[in-house]
Amino acid sequence: MSLQSAAQEEGAPERASWLPFARRLEGQGLELRRTGITTLQINVGRLCNQTCRHCHLEAGPDRPEIMDGETMAAVMAYAATARVDVCDITGGAPELVPGIEELVAGLVQPGRQLLFRTNLTLITEPGGRPLLDLLRRLQVALVASFPSTDPGQTASLRGRGVWERSLAALAALNRLGYGQEDTGLTLNLVVNPAGAFLPPGQEQAQRQFRRVLASRWGIRFNRLFTFANAPLGRFRSWLKSSGNLERYQGRLAACFNPCTLDGLMCRTLVSVGWHGQLADCDFNLAAGLTWEAGRLRVQDLATLPLAGRPIAVGDHCYACTAGAGFT
């Protein structure tokens, strides 16, 4: 069954009823279990300079949750012994977290890829230059949120002025070599819908963004990823207040595609929260689905979790398994 046909066979996306995700898997004889772990994702906190409508963590300028130095040290010690292939730093806005430079430097290891997620509105500001210089020197790949080539859509999702600052940041990063061939400086974009609908196909979106950004502003990037908004946090609150929650959740469930299960990121990833608690992914972290109800922390791990460990699921998992899915 192809990815596209699987989504189509599920029927009309606006259907009124849908099964909880766990029952959906059970009913189809499916389950989610870990394979080999390759990625350590580190969420350093909910502090952010933006209050995006789609944010599953409800991050913002007033959020006090950030990773402290002790937890950062534990993360670096675990990463050194666990020998993961990829470390992925996310937030909030990681640029705002004290000690982030030490964490970045401490995670670098030969043969390992280091990813740093940014909303673009801080990374090229004067206060962010020491961090940017470090990221560039260590050839850390940037994963940048840039939801739309349309200023109005971006303003609706992220706030006024964000689009202009993001565009200026992309141009500045290009001038420093990010997104350019033969520099080794990777600049990937992440796109999510501006409302309660599914994203376009990834290849289609990549072609459109590449064409528009290059022709109008001379901006280049390496790859583009699309994903559906998870019905959690601030986005869930917006869905409820706008009367879209059931329709959106039903749309995701109607587009459930079992072909996506093998490639889901939760099968190969360990997520560490700002408090050191462990989860199967950043969405489970936001939903409070932490390992052993939060009692197990990164300080308690000596090795990578074994393959075969069951993965906690919730109805938000439909966001990663709808249509072509998100890995």
mmCIF file of C-alpha atoms in Angstrom:
data_model
loop_
_atom_site.group_PDB
_atom_site.id
_atom_site.type_symbol
_atom_site.label_atom_id
_atom_site.label_comp_id
_atom_site.label_asym_id
_atom_site.label_seq_id
_atom_site.Cartn_x
_atom_site.Cartn_y
_atom_site.Cartn_z
ATOM 1 C CA MET A 1 0.000 0.000 0.000
ATOM 2 C CA SER A 2 1.442 3.377 -0.949
ATOM 3 C CA LEU A 3 1.544 6.321 1.418
ATOM 4 C CA GLN A 4 -0.927 8.275 -0.664
ATOM 5 C CA SER A 5 -3.377 5.453 -1.246
ATOM 6 C CA ALA A 6 -3.371 4.533 2.418
ATOM 7 C CA ALA A 7 -4.554 8.021 3.312
ATOM 8 C CA GLN A 8 -7.220 7.983 0.628
ATOM 9 C CA GLU A 9 -8.592 4.613 1.685
ATOM 10 C CA GLU A 10 -9.297 5.947 5.156
ATOM 11 C CA GLY A 11 -12.235 7.903 3.770
ATOM 12 C CA ALA A 12 -13.435 11.447 4.183
ATOM 13 C CA PRO A 13 -11.177 13.421 6.518
ATOM 14 C CA GLU A 14 -14.083 15.255 8.139
ATOM 15 C CA ARG A 15 -15.718 12.134 9.554
ATOM 16 C CA ALA A 16 -17.288 12.712 12.963
ATOM 17 C CA SER A 17 -15.919 9.765 14.958
ATOM 18 C CA TRP A 18 -12.474 8.305 15.394
ATOM 19 C CA LEU A 19 -10.782 5.668 17.505
ATOM 20 C CA PRO A 20 -8.197 6.514 20.150
ATOM 21 C CA PHE A 21 -4.742 5.911 18.709
ATOM 22 C CA ALA A 22 -3.928 2.996 21.016
ATOM 23 C CA ARG A 23 -7.164 1.217 20.057
ATOM 24 C CA ARG A 24 -6.471 1.917 16.389
ATOM 25 C CA LEU A 25 -3.132 0.142 16.623
ATOM 26 C CA GLU A 26 -4.604 -2.718 18.606
ATOM 27 C CA GLY A 27 -7.492 -3.138 16.194
ATOM 28 C CA GLN A 28 -5.120 -3.486 13.274
ATOM 29 C CA GLY A 29 -2.731 -5.790 15.087
ATOM 30 C CA LEU A 30 -0.037 -3.112 15.175
ATOM 31 C CA GLU A 31 2.305 -1.952 17.911
ATOM 32 C CA LEU A 32 5.056 0.591 18.391
ATOM 33 C CA ARG A 33 8.333 -0.650 19.808
ATOM 34 C CA ARG A 34 11.859 0.664 19.761
ATOM 35 C CA THR A 35 14.493 -0.424 17.311
ATOM 36 C CA GLY A 36 18.101 0.682 17.610
ATOM 37 C CA ILE A 37 18.552 4.133 19.187
ATOM 38 C CA THR A 38 20.455 6.600 17.033
ATOM 39 C CA THR A 39 19.328 10.022 18.307
ATOM 40 C CA LEU A 40 19.387 11.848 21.626
ATOM 41 C CA GLN A 41 17.005 14.806 21.544
ATOM 42 C CA ILE A 42 17.540 17.401 24.239
ATOM 43 C CA ASN A 43 14.782 19.901 24.998
ATOM 44 C CA VAL A 44 16.480 22.669 26.977
ATOM 45 C CA GLY A 45 13.290 24.425 28.008
ATOM 46 C CA ARG A 46 10.086 26.273 27.300
ATOM 47 C CA LEU A 47 11.636 29.748 27.376
ATOM 48 C CA CYS A 48 11.146 31.422 23.987
ATOM 49 C CA ASN A 49 10.937 34.928 22.542
ATOM 50 C CA GLN A 50 7.823 33.954 20.544
ATOM 51 C CA THR A 51 4.347 32.687 21.447
ATOM 52 C CA CYS A 52 3.479 30.739 18.308
ATOM 53 C CA ARG A 53 -0.109 29.581 17.995
ATOM 54 C CA HIS A 54 0.916 26.068 16.972
ATOM 55 C CA CYS A 55 3.432 25.483 19.796
ATOM 56 C CA HIS A 56 2.848 22.096 21.433
ATOM 57 C CA LEU A 57 4.968 23.126 24.437
ATOM 58 C CA GLU A 58 3.227 26.470 25.058
ATOM 59 C CA ALA A 59 6.663 28.074 25.049
ATOM 60 C CA GLY A 60 6.980 31.816 25.538
ATOM 61 C CA PRO A 61 8.887 34.696 27.126
ATOM 62 C CA ASP A 62 7.384 34.096 30.570
ATOM 63 C CA ARG A 63 8.066 30.359 30.823
ATOM 64 C CA PRO A 64 10.564 29.617 33.602
ATOM 65 C CA GLU A 65 11.321 26.003 32.626
ATOM 66 C CA ILE A 66 14.923 25.757 31.436
ATOM 67 C CA MET A 67 17.618 23.111 31.781
ATOM 68 C CA ASP A 68 20.064 23.809 34.601
ATOM 69 C CA GLY A 69 23.806 23.206 34.612
ATOM 70 C CA GLU A 70 23.563 19.974 36.578
ATOM 71 C CA THR A 71 21.162 18.439 34.076
ATOM 72 C CA MET A 72 23.274 19.657 31.159
ATOM 73 C CA ALA A 73 26.284 17.932 32.701
ATOM 74 C CA ALA A 74 24.264 14.723 33.037
ATOM 75 C CA VAL A 75 23.173 14.963 29.400
ATOM 76 C CA MET A 76 26.769 15.432 28.235
ATOM 77 C CA ALA A 77 27.976 12.519 30.371
ATOM 78 C CA TYR A 78 25.246 10.251 29.027
ATOM 79 C CA ALA A 79 25.890 11.287 25.435
ATOM 80 C CA ALA A 80 29.582 10.519 25.880
ATOM 81 C CA THR A 81 28.909 6.959 27.017
ATOM 82 C CA ALA A 82 25.817 6.165 24.946
ATOM 83 C CA ARG A 83 27.522 6.880 21.627
ATOM 84 C CA VAL A 84 24.464 8.098 19.754
ATOM 85 C CA ASP A 85 24.893 9.117 16.122
ATOM 86 C CA VAL A 86 22.850 12.323 16.414
ATOM 87 C CA CYS A 87 22.261 14.893 19.155
ATOM 88 C CA ASP A 88 19.340 17.240 18.539
ATOM 89 C CA ILE A 89 19.031 20.401 20.685
ATOM 90 C CA THR A 90 15.573 21.938 20.771
ATOM 91 C CA GLY A 91 13.329 24.187 22.887
ATOM 92 C CA GLY A 92 11.659 26.779 23.262
ATOM 93 C CA ALA A 93 14.433 28.928 21.925
ATOM 94 C CA PRO A 94 17.706 27.231 22.921
ATOM 95 C CA GLU A 95 19.555 30.498 22.271
ATOM 96 C CA LEU A 96 18.037 31.951 25.468
ATOM 97 C CA VAL A 97 19.169 29.214 27.850
ATOM 98 C CA PRO A 98 22.244 30.037 29.967
ATOM 99 C CA GLY A 99 25.051 27.530 29.432
ATOM 100 C CA ILE A 100 23.893 26.556 25.945
ATOM 101 C CA GLU A 101 27.374 27.142 24.504
ATOM 102 C CA GLU A 102 28.869 24.671 26.982
ATOM 103 C CA LEU A 103 26.204 22.116 26.119
ATOM 104 C CA VAL A 104 26.855 22.472 22.398
ATOM 105 C CA ALA A 105 30.595 22.118 22.828
ATOM 106 C CA GLY A 106 30.164 19.191 25.204
ATOM 107 C CA LEU A 107 28.079 17.189 22.757
ATOM 108 C CA VAL A 108 30.533 17.364 19.879
ATOM 109 C CA GLN A 109 32.140 14.022 19.148
ATOM 110 C CA PRO A 110 33.876 12.612 16.051
ATOM 111 C CA GLY A 111 31.378 10.917 13.756
ATOM 112 C CA ARG A 112 28.362 12.440 15.477
ATOM 113 C CA GLN A 113 25.936 14.876 13.865
ATOM 114 C CA LEU A 114 24.805 17.758 16.047
ATOM 115 C CA LEU A 115 21.533 19.566 15.242
ATOM 116 C CA PHE A 116 20.478 22.931 16.671
ATOM 117 C CA ARG A 117 16.881 24.095 16.257
ATOM 118 C CA THR A 118 16.219 27.799 15.910
ATOM 119 C CA ASN A 119 13.231 30.034 15.220
ATOM 120 C CA LEU A 120 15.651 32.351 13.332
ATOM 121 C CA THR A 121 14.741 35.545 15.196
ATOM 122 C CA LEU A 122 17.609 35.314 17.716
ATOM 123 C CA ILE A 123 20.426 33.395 16.064
ATOM 124 C CA THR A 124 21.807 36.292 13.998
ATOM 125 C CA GLU A 125 21.053 39.066 16.498
ATOM 126 C CA PRO A 126 24.146 40.730 18.039
ATOM 127 C CA GLY A 127 23.598 38.893 21.319
ATOM 128 C CA GLY A 128 23.522 35.565 19.529
ATOM 129 C CA ARG A 129 26.722 35.987 17.556
ATOM 130 C CA PRO A 130 29.054 34.174 20.014
ATOM 131 C CA LEU A 131 26.739 31.156 19.879
ATOM 132 C CA LEU A 132 26.426 31.365 16.100
ATOM 133 C CA ASP A 133 30.195 31.596 15.739
ATOM 134 C CA LEU A 134 30.528 28.462 17.875
ATOM 135 C CA LEU A 135 27.896 26.580 15.869
ATOM 136 C CA ARG A 136 29.575 27.568 12.638
ATOM 137 C CA ARG A 137 33.044 26.640 13.840
ATOM 138 C CA LEU A 138 31.833 23.220 14.980
ATOM 139 C CA GLN A 139 29.787 22.797 11.772
ATOM 140 C CA VAL A 140 26.577 22.220 13.700
ATOM 141 C CA ALA A 141 23.564 21.789 11.404
ATOM 142 C CA LEU A 142 20.787 24.360 11.871
ATOM 143 C CA VAL A 143 17.134 23.289 11.705
ATOM 144 C CA ALA A 144 15.123 26.468 11.276
ATOM 145 C CA SER A 145 11.390 27.061 11.593
ATOM 146 C CA PHE A 146 10.126 29.032 8.617
ATOM 147 C CA PRO A 147 6.438 28.242 8.209
ATOM 148 C CA SER A 148 5.554 30.093 5.039
ATOM 149 C CA THR A 149 6.795 32.200 2.150
ATOM 150 C CA ASP A 150 3.759 34.405 2.785
ATOM 151 C CA PRO A 151 4.285 37.198 5.347
ATOM 152 C CA GLY A 152 0.617 37.241 6.341
ATOM 153 C CA GLN A 153 0.470 33.533 7.130
ATOM 154 C CA THR A 154 3.645 33.740 9.183
ATOM 155 C CA ALA A 155 2.321 36.735 11.118
ATOM 156 C CA SER A 156 -0.892 34.841 11.852
ATOM 157 C CA LEU A 157 1.015 31.881 13.243
ATOM 158 C CA ARG A 158 4.028 33.514 14.873
ATOM 159 C CA GLY A 159 3.349 37.208 15.303
ATOM 160 C CA ARG A 160 3.925 40.472 13.438
ATOM 161 C CA GLY A 161 7.444 41.143 12.260
ATOM 162 C CA VAL A 162 8.579 37.525 12.641
ATOM 163 C CA TRP A 163 8.570 36.860 8.895
ATOM 164 C CA GLU A 164 10.772 39.854 8.095
ATOM 165 C CA ARG A 165 13.257 38.987 10.864
ATOM 166 C CA SER A 166 13.313 35.334 9.800
ATOM 167 C CA LEU A 167 13.959 36.240 6.181
ATOM 168 C CA ALA A 168 16.787 38.564 7.199
ATOM 169 C CA ALA A 169 18.271 35.794 9.338
ATOM 170 C CA LEU A 170 18.192 33.321 6.444
ATOM 171 C CA ALA A 171 20.006 35.819 4.261
ATOM 172 C CA ALA A 172 22.612 36.405 6.975
ATOM 173 C CA LEU A 173 23.130 32.664 7.438
ATOM 174 C CA ASN A 174 23.610 32.253 3.693
ATOM 175 C CA ARG A 175 26.279 34.946 3.769
ATOM 176 C CA LEU A 176 28.066 32.983 6.491
ATOM 177 C CA GLY A 177 27.972 29.840 4.343
ATOM 178 C CA TYR A 178 24.942 28.073 5.785
ATOM 179 C CA GLY A 179 22.832 26.431 3.089
ATOM 180 C CA GLN A 180 25.578 26.901 0.497
ATOM 181 C CA GLU A 181 27.263 24.106 -1.407
ATOM 182 C CA ASP A 182 30.682 22.832 -0.364
ATOM 183 C CA THR A 183 30.747 24.642 2.989
ATOM 184 C CA GLY A 184 29.630 21.742 5.184
ATOM 185 C CA LEU A 185 27.213 24.144 6.896
ATOM 186 C CA THR A 186 23.732 22.644 6.731
ATOM 187 C CA LEU A 187 20.608 24.800 6.879
ATOM 188 C CA ASN A 188 17.356 22.833 6.861
ATOM 189 C CA LEU A 189 13.886 24.379 7.084
ATOM 190 C CA VAL A 190 10.863 23.054 8.954
ATOM 191 C CA VAL A 191 7.380 23.976 7.794
ATOM 192 C CA ASN A 192 4.099 23.390 9.557
ATOM 193 C CA PRO A 193 0.570 24.450 8.518
ATOM 194 C CA ALA A 194 -0.838 27.805 9.599
ATOM 195 C CA GLY A 195 -4.135 26.215 10.649
ATOM 196 C CA ALA A 196 -6.115 23.041 11.312
ATOM 197 C CA PHE A 197 -5.171 21.218 8.142
ATOM 198 C CA LEU A 198 -2.518 18.807 6.915
ATOM 199 C CA PRO A 199 0.721 20.020 5.348
ATOM 200 C CA PRO A 200 1.431 19.662 1.632
ATOM 201 C CA GLY A 201 3.669 16.858 0.410
ATOM 202 C CA GLN A 202 7.260 17.356 1.479
ATOM 203 C CA GLU A 203 8.832 17.191 -1.966
ATOM 204 C CA GLN A 204 6.224 19.552 -3.387
ATOM 205 C CA ALA A 205 6.719 22.036 -0.556
ATOM 206 C CA GLN A 206 10.495 21.859 -0.893
ATOM 207 C CA ARG A 207 10.325 22.676 -4.593
ATOM 208 C CA GLN A 208 7.973 25.590 -3.971
ATOM 209 C CA PHE A 209 10.020 27.079 -1.118
ATOM 210 C CA ARG A 210 13.292 26.617 -3.019
ATOM 211 C CA ARG A 211 11.890 28.348 -6.084
ATOM 212 C CA VAL A 212 10.254 31.255 -4.251
ATOM 213 C CA LEU A 213 13.053 31.954 -1.773
ATOM 214 C CA ALA A 214 15.751 31.790 -4.468
ATOM 215 C CA SER A 215 13.956 33.825 -7.122
ATOM 216 C CA ARG A 216 12.651 36.605 -4.871
ATOM 217 C CA TRP A 217 15.335 36.903 -2.214
ATOM 218 C CA GLY A 218 18.288 34.803 -3.357
ATOM 219 C CA ILE A 219 18.020 32.549 -0.306
ATOM 220 C CA ARG A 220 19.201 28.939 -0.329
ATOM 221 C CA PHE A 221 18.746 26.023 2.010
ATOM 222 C CA ASN A 222 19.590 22.320 1.993
ATOM 223 C CA ARG A 223 16.379 20.443 2.799
ATOM 224 C CA LEU A 224 12.840 21.177 3.892
ATOM 225 C CA PHE A 225 10.669 19.077 6.191
ATOM 226 C CA THR A 226 6.914 19.323 6.652
ATOM 227 C CA PHE A 227 4.849 18.073 9.577
ATOM 228 C CA ALA A 228 1.316 18.288 10.855
ATOM 229 C CA ASN A 229 0.719 20.300 14.017
ATOM 230 C CA ALA A 230 0.255 18.070 17.057
ATOM 231 C CA PRO A 231 -3.020 18.753 18.917
ATOM 232 C CA LEU A 232 -1.206 19.630 22.133
ATOM 233 C CA GLY A 233 -0.369 22.718 24.143
ATOM 234 C CA ARG A 234 -1.228 26.114 22.706
ATOM 235 C CA PHE A 235 -2.362 24.629 19.405
ATOM 236 C CA ARG A 236 -4.839 22.376 21.223
ATOM 237 C CA SER A 237 -6.171 25.385 23.146
ATOM 238 C CA TRP A 238 -6.650 27.246 19.875
ATOM 239 C CA LEU A 239 -8.386 24.237 18.303
ATOM 240 C CA LYS A 240 -10.802 24.071 21.231
ATOM 241 C CA SER A 241 -11.533 27.783 21.357
ATOM 242 C CA SER A 242 -12.128 27.930 17.601
ATOM 243 C CA GLY A 243 -14.335 24.824 17.571
ATOM 244 C CA ASN A 244 -11.860 22.895 15.416
ATOM 245 C CA LEU A 245 -10.570 20.256 17.828
ATOM 246 C CA GLU A 246 -12.818 17.330 16.935
ATOM 247 C CA ARG A 247 -12.736 18.076 13.224
ATOM 248 C CA TYR A 248 -8.931 18.334 13.212
ATOM 249 C CA GLN A 249 -8.423 15.237 15.331
ATOM 250 C CA GLY A 250 -10.861 13.377 13.086
ATOM 251 C CA ARG A 251 -9.016 14.578 10.002
ATOM 252 C CA LEU A 252 -5.723 13.261 11.359
ATOM 253 C CA ALA A 253 -7.304 9.945 12.337
ATOM 254 C CA ALA A 254 -9.005 9.554 8.964
ATOM 255 C CA CYS A 255 -5.630 9.943 7.265
ATOM 256 C CA PHE A 256 -3.876 7.405 9.511
ATOM 257 C CA ASN A 257 -1.340 5.530 7.433
ATOM 258 C CA PRO A 258 0.142 2.341 8.933
ATOM 259 C CA CYS A 259 3.005 2.558 6.425
ATOM 260 C CA THR A 260 4.450 5.423 8.466
ATOM 261 C CA LEU A 261 5.007 3.380 11.616
ATOM 262 C CA ASP A 262 8.351 1.885 10.612
ATOM 263 C CA GLY A 263 9.920 5.303 10.080
ATOM 264 C CA LEU A 264 8.630 7.173 13.130
ATOM 265 C CA MET A 265 11.289 9.072 15.035
ATOM 266 C CA CYS A 266 10.140 7.673 18.385
ATOM 267 C CA ARG A 267 11.463 4.256 17.383
ATOM 268 C CA THR A 268 15.059 5.464 17.255
ATOM 269 C CA LEU A 269 15.072 8.455 19.617
ATOM 270 C CA VAL A 270 15.383 9.223 23.318
ATOM 271 C CA SER A 271 13.989 12.596 24.390
ATOM 272 C CA VAL A 272 15.411 14.363 27.452
ATOM 273 C CA GLY A 273 13.374 17.193 28.907
ATOM 274 C CA TRP A 274 14.685 20.335 30.615
ATOM 275 C CA HIS A 275 14.108 18.617 33.948
ATOM 276 C CA GLY A 276 16.115 15.568 32.869
ATOM 277 C CA GLN A 277 13.017 13.400 32.571
ATOM 278 C CA LEU A 278 12.885 10.957 29.675
ATOM 279 C CA ALA A 279 10.233 10.492 27.015
ATOM 280 C CA ASP A 280 9.843 8.742 23.680
ATOM 281 C CA CYS A 281 9.630 12.023 21.736
ATOM 282 C CA ASP A 282 9.129 15.764 22.202
ATOM 283 C CA PHE A 283 5.351 15.405 21.746
ATOM 284 C CA ASN A 284 5.128 12.782 24.485
ATOM 285 C CA LEU A 285 7.201 15.105 26.633
ATOM 286 C CA ALA A 286 4.653 17.879 26.077
ATOM 287 C CA ALA A 287 1.789 15.472 26.790
ATOM 288 C CA GLY A 288 3.364 14.345 30.068
ATOM 289 C CA LEU A 289 3.980 10.807 28.787
ATOM 290 C CA THR A 290 7.381 10.512 30.446
ATOM 291 C CA TRP A 291 9.087 7.229 31.316
ATOM 292 C CA GLU A 292 7.921 5.815 34.637
ATOM 293 C CA ALA A 293 5.779 8.911 35.193
ATOM 294 C CA GLY A 294 8.847 11.167 35.306
ATOM 295 C CA ARG A 295 10.711 9.187 37.926
ATOM 296 C CA LEU A 296 13.345 8.026 35.432
ATOM 297 C CA ARG A 297 15.839 10.754 34.512
ATOM 298 C CA VAL A 298 18.848 10.953 32.235
ATOM 299 C CA GLN A 299 21.067 10.609 35.310
ATOM 300 C CA ASP A 300 19.628 7.112 35.780
ATOM 301 C CA LEU A 301 20.650 5.826 32.352
ATOM 302 C CA ALA A 302 24.022 4.236 31.699
ATOM 303 C CA THR A 303 23.368 2.728 28.292
ATOM 304 C CA LEU A 304 20.928 3.093 25.427
ATOM 305 C CA PRO A 305 17.442 1.588 25.892
ATOM 306 C CA LEU A 306 17.147 -1.876 24.495
ATOM 307 C CA ALA A 307 15.368 -2.586 21.244
ATOM 308 C CA GLY A 308 11.857 -3.881 21.744
ATOM 309 C CA ARG A 309 10.913 -1.452 24.522
ATOM 310 C CA PRO A 310 7.255 -0.404 24.057
ATOM 311 C CA ILE A 311 6.580 3.234 23.137
ATOM 312 C CA ALA A 312 3.912 5.262 24.951
ATOM 313 C CA VAL A 313 1.196 6.535 22.602
ATOM 314 C CA GLY A 314 -1.600 9.100 22.737
ATOM 315 C CA ASP A 315 -4.092 10.550 20.296
ATOM 316 C CA HIS A 316 -1.527 13.201 19.301
ATOM 317 C CA CYS A 317 0.383 10.339 17.605
ATOM 318 C CA TYR A 318 -2.054 10.664 14.729
ATOM 319 C CA ALA A 319 -0.163 13.858 13.771
ATOM 320 C CA CYS A 320 2.977 11.832 12.955
ATOM 321 C CA THR A 321 1.100 9.026 11.188
ATOM 322 C CA ALA A 322 -1.322 10.956 8.968
ATOM 323 C CA GLY A 323 -0.760 10.832 5.224
ATOM 324 C CA ALA A 324 2.938 10.661 4.409
ATOM 325 C CA GLY A 325 3.696 11.008 8.114
ATOM 326 C CA PHE A 326 6.534 12.720 9.930
ATOM 327 C CA THR A 327 9.720 10.948 10.940
#
